[in-house]
Coordinates of N, CA and C in Angstrom, one line a residue:
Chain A
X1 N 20.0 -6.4 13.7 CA 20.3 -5.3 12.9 C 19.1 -4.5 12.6
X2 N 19.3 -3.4 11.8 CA 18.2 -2.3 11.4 C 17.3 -3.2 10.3
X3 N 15.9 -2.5 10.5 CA 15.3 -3.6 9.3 C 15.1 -2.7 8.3
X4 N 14.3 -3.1 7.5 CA 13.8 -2.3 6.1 C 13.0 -0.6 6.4
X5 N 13.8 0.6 6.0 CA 13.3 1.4 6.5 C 13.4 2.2 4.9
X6 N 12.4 3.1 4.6 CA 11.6 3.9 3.8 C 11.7 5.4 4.2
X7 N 11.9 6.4 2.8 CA 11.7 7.5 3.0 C 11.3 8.0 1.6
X8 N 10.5 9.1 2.0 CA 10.0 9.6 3.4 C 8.8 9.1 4.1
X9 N 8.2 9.3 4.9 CA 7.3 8.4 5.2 C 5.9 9.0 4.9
X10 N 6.3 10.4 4.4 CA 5.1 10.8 4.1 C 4.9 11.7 3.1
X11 N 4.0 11.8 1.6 CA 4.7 12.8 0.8 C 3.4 12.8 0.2
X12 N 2.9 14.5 -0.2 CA 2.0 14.6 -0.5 C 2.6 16.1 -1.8
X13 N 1.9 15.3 -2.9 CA 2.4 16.2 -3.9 C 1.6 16.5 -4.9
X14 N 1.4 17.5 -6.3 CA 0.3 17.8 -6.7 C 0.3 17.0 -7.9
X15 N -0.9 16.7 -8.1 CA -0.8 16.0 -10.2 C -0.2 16.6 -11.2
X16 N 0.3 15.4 -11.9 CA 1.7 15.9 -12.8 C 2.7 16.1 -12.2
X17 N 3.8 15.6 -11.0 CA 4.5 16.1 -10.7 C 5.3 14.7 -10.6
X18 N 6.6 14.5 -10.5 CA 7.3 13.4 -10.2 C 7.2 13.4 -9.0
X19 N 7.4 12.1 -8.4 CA 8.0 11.0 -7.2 C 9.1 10.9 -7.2
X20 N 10.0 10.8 -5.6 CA 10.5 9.2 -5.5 C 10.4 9.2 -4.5
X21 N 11.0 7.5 -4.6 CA 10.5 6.8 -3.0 C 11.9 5.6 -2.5
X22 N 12.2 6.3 -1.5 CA 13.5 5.3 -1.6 C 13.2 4.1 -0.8
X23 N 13.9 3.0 -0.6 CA 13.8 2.1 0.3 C 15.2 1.5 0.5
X24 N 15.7 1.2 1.8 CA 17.2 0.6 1.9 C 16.6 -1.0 2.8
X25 N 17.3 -2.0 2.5 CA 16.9 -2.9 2.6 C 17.6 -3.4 4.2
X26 N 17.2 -4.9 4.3 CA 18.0 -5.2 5.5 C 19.4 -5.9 4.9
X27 N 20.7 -5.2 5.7 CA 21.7 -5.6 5.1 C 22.0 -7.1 4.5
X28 N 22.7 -7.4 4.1 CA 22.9 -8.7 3.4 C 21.8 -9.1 2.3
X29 N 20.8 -8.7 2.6 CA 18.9 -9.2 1.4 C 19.4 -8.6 0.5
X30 N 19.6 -9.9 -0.6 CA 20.0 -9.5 -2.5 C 18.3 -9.4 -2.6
X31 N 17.4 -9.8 -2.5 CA 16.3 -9.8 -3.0 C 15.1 -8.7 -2.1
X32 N 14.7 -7.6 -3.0 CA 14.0 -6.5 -2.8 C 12.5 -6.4 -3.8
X33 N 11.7 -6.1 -2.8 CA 10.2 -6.0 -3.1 C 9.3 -4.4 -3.0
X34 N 9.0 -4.1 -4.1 CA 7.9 -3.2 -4.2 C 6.2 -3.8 -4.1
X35 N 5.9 -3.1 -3.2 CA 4.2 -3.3 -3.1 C 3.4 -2.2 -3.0
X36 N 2.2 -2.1 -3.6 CA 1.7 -0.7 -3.3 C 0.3 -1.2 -2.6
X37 N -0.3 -0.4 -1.4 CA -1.3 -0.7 -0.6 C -2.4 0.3 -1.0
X38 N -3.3 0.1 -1.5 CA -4.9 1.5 -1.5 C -5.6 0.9 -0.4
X39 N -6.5 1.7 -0.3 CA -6.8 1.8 0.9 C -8.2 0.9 1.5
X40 N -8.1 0.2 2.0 CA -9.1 -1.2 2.0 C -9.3 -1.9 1.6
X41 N -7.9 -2.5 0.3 CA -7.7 -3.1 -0.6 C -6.1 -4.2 -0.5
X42 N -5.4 -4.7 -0.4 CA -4.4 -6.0 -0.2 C -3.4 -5.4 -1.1
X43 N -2.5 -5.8 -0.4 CA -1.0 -5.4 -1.0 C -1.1 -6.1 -2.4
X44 N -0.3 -4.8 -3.6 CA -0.4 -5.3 -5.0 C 1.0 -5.2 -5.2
X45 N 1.1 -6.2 -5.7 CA 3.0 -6.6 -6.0 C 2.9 -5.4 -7.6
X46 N 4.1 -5.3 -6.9 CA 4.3 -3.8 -8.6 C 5.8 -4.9 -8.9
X47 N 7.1 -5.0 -8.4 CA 8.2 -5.2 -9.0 C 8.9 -5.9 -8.0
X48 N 9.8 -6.6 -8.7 CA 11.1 -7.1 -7.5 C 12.1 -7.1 -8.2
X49 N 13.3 -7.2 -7.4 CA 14.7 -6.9 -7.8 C 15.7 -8.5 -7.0
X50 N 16.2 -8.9 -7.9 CA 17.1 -10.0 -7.3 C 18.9 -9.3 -7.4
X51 N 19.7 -9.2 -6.3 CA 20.9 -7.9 -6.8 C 20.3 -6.7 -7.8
X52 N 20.8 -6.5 -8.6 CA 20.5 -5.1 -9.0 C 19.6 -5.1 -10.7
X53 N 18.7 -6.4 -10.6 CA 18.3 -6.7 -11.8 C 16.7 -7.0 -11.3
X54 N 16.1 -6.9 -12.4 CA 14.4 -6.9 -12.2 C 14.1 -8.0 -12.8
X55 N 13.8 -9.1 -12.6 CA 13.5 -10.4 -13.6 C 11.9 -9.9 -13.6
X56 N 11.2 -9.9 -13.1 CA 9.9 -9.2 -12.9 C 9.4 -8.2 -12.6
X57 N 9.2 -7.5 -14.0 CA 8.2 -6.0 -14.0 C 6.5 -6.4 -14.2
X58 N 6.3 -7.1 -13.7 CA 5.1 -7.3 -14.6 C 3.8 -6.1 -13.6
X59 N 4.3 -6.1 -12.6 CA 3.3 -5.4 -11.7 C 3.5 -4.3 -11.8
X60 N 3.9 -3.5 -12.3 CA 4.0 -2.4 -12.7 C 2.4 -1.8 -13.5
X61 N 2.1 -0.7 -13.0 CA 0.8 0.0 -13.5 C 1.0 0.2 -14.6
X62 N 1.6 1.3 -14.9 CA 1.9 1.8 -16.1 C 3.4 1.8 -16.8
X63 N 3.4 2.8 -17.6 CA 5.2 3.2 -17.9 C 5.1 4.5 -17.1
X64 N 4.5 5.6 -16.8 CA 4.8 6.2 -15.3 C 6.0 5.5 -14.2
X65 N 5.6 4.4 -14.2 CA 6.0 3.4 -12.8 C 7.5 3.0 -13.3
X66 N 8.7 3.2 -12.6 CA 9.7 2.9 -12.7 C 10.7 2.3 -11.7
X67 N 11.4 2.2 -11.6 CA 12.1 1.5 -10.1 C 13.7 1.0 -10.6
X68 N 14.6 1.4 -10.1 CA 16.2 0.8 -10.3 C 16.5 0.5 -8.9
X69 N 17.6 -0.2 -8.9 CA 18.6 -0.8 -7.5 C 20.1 -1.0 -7.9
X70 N 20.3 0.0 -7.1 CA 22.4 -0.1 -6.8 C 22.5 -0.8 -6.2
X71 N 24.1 -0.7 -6.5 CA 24.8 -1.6 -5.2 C 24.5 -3.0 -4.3
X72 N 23.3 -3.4 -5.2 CA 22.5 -4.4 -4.0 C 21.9 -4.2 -3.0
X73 N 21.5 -2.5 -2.8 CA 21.0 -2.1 -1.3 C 19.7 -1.3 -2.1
X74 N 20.4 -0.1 -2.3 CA 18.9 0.9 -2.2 C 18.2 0.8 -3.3
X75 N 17.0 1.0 -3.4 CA 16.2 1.3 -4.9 C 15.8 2.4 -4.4
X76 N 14.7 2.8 -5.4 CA 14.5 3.7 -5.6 C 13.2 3.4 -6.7
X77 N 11.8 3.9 -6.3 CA 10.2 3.7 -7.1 C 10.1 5.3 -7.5
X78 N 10.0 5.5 -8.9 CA 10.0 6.5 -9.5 C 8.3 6.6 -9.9
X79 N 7.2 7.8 -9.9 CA 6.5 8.1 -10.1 C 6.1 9.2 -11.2
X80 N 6.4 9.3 -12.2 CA 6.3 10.0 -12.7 C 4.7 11.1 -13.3
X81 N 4.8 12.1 -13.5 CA 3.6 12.8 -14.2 C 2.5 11.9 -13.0
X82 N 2.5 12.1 -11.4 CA 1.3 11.4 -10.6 C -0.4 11.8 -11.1
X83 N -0.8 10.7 -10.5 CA -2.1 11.1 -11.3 C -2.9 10.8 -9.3
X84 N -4.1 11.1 -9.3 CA -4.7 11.0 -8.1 C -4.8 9.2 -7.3
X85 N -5.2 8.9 -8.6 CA -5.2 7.2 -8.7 C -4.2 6.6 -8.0
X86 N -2.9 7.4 -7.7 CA -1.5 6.7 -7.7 C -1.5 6.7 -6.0
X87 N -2.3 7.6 -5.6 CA -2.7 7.7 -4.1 C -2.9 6.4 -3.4
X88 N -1.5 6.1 -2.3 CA -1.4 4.4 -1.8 C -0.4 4.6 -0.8
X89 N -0.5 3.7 0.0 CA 1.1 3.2 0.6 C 1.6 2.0 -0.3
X90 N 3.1 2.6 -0.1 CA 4.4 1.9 -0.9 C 5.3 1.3 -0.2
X91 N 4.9 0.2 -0.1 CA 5.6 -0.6 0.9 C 6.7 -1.9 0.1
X92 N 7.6 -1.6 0.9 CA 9.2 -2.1 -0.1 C 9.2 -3.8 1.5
X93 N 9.9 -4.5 0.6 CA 10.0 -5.4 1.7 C 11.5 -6.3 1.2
X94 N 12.0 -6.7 1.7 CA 13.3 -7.7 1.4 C 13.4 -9.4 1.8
X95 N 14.4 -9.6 1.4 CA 14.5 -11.4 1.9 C 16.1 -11.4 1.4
X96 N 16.6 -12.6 2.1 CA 18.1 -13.0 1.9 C 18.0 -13.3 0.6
X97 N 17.6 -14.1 -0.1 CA 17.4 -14.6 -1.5 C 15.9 -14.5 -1.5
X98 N 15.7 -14.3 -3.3 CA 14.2 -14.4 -4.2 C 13.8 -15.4 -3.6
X99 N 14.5 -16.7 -3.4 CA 13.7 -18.3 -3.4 C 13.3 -18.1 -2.1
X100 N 13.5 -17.1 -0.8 CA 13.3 -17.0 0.0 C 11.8 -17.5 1.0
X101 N 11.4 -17.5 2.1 CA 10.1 -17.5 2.1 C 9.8 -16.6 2.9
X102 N 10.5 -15.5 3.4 CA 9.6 -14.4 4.4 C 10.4 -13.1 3.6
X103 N 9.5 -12.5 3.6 CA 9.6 -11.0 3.1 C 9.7 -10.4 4.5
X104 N 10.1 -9.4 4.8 CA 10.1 -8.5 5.8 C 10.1 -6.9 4.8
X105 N 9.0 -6.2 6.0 CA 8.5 -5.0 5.2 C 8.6 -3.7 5.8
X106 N 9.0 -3.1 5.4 CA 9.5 -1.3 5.9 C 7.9 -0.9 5.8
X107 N 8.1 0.2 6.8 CA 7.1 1.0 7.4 C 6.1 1.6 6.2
X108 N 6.8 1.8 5.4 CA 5.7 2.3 3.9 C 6.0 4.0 3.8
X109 N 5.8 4.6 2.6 CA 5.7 5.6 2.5 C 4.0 6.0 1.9
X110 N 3.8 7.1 2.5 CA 2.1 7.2 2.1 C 2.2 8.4 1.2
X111 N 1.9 7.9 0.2 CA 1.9 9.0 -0.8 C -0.3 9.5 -1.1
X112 N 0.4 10.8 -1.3 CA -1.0 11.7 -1.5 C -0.9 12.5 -2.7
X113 N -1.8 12.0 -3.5 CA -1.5 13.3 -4.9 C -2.8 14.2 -5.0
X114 N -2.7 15.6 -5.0 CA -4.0 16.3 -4.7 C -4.2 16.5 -6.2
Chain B
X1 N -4.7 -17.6 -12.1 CA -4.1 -17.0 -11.6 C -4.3 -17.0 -10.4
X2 N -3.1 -16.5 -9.4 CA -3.1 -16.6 -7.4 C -4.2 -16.0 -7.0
X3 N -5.5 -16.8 -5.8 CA -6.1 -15.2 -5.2 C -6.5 -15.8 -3.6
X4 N -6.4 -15.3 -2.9 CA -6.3 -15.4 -1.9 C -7.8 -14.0 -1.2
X5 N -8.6 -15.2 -0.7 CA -9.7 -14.5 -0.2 C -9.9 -14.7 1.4
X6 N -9.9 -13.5 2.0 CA -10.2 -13.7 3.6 C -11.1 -13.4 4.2
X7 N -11.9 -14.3 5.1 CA -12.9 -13.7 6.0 C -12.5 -14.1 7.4
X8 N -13.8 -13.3 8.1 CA -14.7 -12.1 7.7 C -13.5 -10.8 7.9
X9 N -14.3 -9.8 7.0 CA -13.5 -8.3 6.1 C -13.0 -7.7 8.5
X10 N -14.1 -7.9 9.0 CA -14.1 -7.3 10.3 C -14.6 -8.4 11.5
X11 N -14.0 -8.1 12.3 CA -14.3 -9.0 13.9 C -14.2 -8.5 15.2
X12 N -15.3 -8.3 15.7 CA -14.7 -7.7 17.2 C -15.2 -8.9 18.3
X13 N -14.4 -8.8 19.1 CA -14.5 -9.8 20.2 C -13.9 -9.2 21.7
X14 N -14.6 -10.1 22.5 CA -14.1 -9.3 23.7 C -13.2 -10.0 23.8
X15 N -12.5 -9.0 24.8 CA -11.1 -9.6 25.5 C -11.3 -11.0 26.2
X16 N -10.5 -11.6 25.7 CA -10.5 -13.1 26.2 C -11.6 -14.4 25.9
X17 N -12.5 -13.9 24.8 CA -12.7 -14.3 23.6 C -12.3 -15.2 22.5
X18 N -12.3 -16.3 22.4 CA -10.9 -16.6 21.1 C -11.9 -17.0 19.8
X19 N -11.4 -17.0 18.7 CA -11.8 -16.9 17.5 C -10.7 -17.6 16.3
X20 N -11.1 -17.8 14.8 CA -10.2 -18.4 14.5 C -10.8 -17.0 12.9
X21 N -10.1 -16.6 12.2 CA -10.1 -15.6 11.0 C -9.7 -17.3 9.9
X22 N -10.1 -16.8 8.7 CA -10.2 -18.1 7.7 C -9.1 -17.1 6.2
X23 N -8.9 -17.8 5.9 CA -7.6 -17.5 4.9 C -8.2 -18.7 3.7
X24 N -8.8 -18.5 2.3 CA -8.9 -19.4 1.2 C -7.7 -18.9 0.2
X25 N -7.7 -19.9 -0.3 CA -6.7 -19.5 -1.5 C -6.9 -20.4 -2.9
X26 N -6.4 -20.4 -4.2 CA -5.7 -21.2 -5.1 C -4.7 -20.5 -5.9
X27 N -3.6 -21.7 -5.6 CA -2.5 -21.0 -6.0 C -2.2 -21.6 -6.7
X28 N -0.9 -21.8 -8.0 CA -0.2 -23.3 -8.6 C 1.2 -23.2 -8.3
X29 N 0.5 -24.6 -7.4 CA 2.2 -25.4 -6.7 C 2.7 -24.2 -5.4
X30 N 1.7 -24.6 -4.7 CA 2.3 -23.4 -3.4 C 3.8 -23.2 -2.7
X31 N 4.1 -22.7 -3.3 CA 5.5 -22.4 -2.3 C 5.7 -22.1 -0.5
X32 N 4.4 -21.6 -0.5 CA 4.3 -21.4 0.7 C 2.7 -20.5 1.6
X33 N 2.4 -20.0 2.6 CA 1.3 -19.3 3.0 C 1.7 -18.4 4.0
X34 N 1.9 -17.3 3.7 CA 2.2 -16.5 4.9 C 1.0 -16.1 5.7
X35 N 1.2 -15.7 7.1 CA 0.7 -14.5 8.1 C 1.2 -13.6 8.8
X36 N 0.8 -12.7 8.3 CA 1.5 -11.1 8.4 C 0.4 -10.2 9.6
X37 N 1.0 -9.5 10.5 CA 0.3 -8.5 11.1 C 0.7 -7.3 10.8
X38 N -0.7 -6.3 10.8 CA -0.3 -4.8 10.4 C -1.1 -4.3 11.4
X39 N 0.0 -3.0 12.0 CA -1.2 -2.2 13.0 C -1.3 -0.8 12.3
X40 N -1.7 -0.1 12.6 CA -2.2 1.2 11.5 C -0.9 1.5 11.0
X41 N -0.8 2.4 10.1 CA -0.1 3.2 9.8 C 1.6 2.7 10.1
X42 N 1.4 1.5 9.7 CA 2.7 0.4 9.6 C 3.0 -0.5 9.1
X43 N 4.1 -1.4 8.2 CA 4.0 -2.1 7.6 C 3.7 -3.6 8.0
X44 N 3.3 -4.2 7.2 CA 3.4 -6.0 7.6 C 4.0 -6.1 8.9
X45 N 3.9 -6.9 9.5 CA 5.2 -7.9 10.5 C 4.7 -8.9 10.4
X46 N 6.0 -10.0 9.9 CA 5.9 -11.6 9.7 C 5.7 -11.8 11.0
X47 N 4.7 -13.1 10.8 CA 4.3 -14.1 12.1 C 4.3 -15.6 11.4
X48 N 3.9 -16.0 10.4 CA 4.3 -17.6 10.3 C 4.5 -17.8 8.8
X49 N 5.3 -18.8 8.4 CA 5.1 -19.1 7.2 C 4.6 -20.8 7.3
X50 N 3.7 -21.7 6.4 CA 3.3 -22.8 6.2 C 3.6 -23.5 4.9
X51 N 4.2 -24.5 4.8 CA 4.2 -25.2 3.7 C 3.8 -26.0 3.1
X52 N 2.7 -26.8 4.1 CA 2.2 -28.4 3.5 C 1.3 -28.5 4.4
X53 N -0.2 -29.0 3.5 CA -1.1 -28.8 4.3 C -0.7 -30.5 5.7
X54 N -1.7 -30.5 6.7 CA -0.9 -30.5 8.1 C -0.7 -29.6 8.8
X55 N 0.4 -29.0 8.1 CA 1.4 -27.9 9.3 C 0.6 -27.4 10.1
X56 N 1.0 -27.2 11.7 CA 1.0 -25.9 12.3 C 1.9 -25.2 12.9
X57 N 1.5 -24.0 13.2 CA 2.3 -23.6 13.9 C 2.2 -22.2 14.7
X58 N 2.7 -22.5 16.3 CA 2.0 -21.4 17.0 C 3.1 -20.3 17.9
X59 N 2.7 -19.1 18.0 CA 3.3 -17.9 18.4 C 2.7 -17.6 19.6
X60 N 2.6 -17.3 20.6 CA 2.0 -17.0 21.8 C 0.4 -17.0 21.9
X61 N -0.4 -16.4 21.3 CA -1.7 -16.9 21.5 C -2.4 -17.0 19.9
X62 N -1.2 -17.2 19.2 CA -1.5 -17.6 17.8 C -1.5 -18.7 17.5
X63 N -2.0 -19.7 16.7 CA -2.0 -20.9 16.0 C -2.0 -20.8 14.5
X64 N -1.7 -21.3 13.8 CA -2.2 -20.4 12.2 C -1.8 -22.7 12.0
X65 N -2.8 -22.6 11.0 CA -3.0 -24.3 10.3 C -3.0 -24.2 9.2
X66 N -3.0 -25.2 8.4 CA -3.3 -25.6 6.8 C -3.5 -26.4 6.2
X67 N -4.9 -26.3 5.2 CA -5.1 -27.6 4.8 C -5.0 -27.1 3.3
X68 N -5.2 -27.7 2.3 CA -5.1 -27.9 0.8 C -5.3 -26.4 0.0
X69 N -6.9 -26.4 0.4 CA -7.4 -24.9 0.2 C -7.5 -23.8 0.9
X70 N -7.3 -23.7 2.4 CA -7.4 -22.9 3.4 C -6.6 -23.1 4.6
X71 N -6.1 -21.6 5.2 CA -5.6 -21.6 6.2 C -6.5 -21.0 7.3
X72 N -6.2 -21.2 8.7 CA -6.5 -20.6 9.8 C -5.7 -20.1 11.0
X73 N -6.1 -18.9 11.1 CA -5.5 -18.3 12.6 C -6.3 -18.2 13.5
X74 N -6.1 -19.1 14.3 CA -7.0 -19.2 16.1 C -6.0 -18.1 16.7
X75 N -7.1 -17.4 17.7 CA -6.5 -16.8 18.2 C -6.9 -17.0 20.1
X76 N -6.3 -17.4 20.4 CA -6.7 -18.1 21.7 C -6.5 -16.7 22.8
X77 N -7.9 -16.3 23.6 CA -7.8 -15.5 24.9 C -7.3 -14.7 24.3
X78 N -7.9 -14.0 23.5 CA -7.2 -12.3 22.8 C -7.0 -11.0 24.0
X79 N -6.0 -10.3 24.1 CA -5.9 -9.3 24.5 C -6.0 -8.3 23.5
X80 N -6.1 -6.7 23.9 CA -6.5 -5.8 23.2 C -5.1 -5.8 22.3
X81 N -3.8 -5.7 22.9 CA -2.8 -5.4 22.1 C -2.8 -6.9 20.8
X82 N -3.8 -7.5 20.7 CA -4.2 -8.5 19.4 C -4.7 -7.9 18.2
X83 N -5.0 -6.5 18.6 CA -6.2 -5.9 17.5 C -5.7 -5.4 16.4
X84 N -4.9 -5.8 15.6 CA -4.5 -5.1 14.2 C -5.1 -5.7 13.0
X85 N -4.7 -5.4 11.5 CA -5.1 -6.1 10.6 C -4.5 -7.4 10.3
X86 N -5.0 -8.7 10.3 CA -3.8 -10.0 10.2 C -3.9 -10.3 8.4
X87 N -3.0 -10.4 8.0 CA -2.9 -10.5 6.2 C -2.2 -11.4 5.9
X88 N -2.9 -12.6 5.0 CA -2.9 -13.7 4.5 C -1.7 -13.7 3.3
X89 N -1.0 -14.3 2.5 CA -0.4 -14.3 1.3 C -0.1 -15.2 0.9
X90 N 0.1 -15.4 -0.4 CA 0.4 -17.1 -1.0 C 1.7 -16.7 -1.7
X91 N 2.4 -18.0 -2.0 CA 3.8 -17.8 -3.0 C 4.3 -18.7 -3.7
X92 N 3.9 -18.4 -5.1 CA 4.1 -19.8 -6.1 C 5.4 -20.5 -6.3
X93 N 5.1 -21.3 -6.7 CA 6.3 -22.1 -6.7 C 7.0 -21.7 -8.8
X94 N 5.9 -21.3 -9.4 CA 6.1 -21.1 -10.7 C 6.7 -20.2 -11.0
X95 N 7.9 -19.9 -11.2 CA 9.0 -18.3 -11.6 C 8.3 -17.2 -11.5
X96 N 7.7 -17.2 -9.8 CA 7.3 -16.0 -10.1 C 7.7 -15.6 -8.5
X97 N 8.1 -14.5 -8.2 CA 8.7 -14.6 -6.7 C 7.9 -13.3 -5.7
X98 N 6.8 -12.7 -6.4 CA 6.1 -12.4 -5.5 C 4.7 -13.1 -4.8
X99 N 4.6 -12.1 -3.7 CA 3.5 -13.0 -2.7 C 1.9 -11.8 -3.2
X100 N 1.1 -13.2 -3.3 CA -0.8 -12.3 -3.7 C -1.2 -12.6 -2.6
X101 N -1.2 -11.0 -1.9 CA -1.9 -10.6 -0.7 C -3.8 -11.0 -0.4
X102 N -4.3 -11.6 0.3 CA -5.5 -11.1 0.9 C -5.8 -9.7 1.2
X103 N -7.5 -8.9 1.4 CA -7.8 -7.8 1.9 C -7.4 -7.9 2.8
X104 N -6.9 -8.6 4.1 CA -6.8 -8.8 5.6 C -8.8 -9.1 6.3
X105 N -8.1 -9.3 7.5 CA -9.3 -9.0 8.8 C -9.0 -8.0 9.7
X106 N -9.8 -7.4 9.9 CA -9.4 -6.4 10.9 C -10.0 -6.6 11.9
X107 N -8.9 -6.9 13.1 CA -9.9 -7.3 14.6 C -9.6 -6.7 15.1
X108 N -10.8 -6.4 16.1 CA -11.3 -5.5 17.2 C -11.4 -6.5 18.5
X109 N -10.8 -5.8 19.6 CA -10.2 -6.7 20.5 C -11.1 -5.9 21.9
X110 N -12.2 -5.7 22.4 CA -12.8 -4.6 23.1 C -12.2 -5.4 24.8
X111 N -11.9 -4.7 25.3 CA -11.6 -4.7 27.2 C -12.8 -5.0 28.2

């Protein structure tokens, strides 16, 4: 089947403005992952979602940083008022269950804030 | 807290060359040790997960091992299509269900 795919894949937008960033997971994965990548630096866990609930926000930057999940499929990483700093790829990843052991990871969206 | 340190940051080798990239970590109560490959401008792709130091386990001209504090990926008779960033991760076993990434290695695979 299709794997974890991300939109858009590319979004460059000005300071102070909102985001979003969608991610649809691989069908059946109750368990959904946000990571954000800077650049020469290791994937930084921001949030996960087990079904449509967040037991862990802790990676979250700020209160800027937001994120919900329907239906058990899509989320959605909300950016609010961007600041230049926020400049990264956002890479979403899933698994059949949290207790899982492989994440699998969508292409990323690269965000640019001028 | 999780951290997961990799060397060396860069590697180049010639084709057909083999080499092994080193993966350190401390974690509490490992859940597990991933290896991930990235090629530019793309996300992760799984290549192994490890659970107990012993294990190995190998993928075409990969090997990836584990001992207590560190993992390794040999990479045996590299071809150029070998050359992306390889990224390390750990995953606790303590209610916490994300993975702490390594910077990666980035190998250079020359012809």
């Amino acid at each position: 089947g299709a794997g974890v795919s991300q939109s858009p894949s590319n979004k460059v937008t000005e300071k102070g403005k909102d985001v979003e960033l969608r991610c649809d997971p691989i069908s059946g994965h109750t368990a959904l992952y946000w990571y954000r990548q800077r650049l020469g630096q290791g994937l930084e866990f921001l949030i996960y979602f087990q079904g449509n609930s967040a037991p862990d926000k802790s990676g979250l930057p700020s209160d800027r940083f937001s994120a919900e999940r329907t239906g058990e499929s899509v989320s959605t990483l909300t950016i609010q008022r961007t600041q230049q700093e926020d400049s990264a790829v956002y890479l979403c990843a899933s698994s059949f269950i949290a207790e899982a052991e492989t994440q699998y990871f969508g292409p990323g969206t690269r965000l640019l804030v001028l | 807290e999780d951290q997961v340190t990799q060397s060396p940051e860069a590697l180049r080798l010639q084709e057909g060359e083999s080499s092994s990239l080193n993966c350190s970590y401390t974690v509490s109560g490992l859940r597990g040790l991933f290896w991930y490959r990235q090629d530019p401008g793309k996300g992760p792709e799984f290549l192994f997960t490890l659970y107990s130091a012993g294990e190995e386990k190998e993928k075409e001209r990969l090997k990836a091992t584990l001992t207590k504090k560190e993992s390794f990926l040999h990479i045996t008779a590299p071809k150029p299509e070998d050359s992306p960033t390889y990224l390390c991760a750990v995953g606790s076993n303590f209610g916490n269900e994300k993975l702490t990434f390594g910077t990666g290695t980035r190998l250079t695979i020359i012809p």
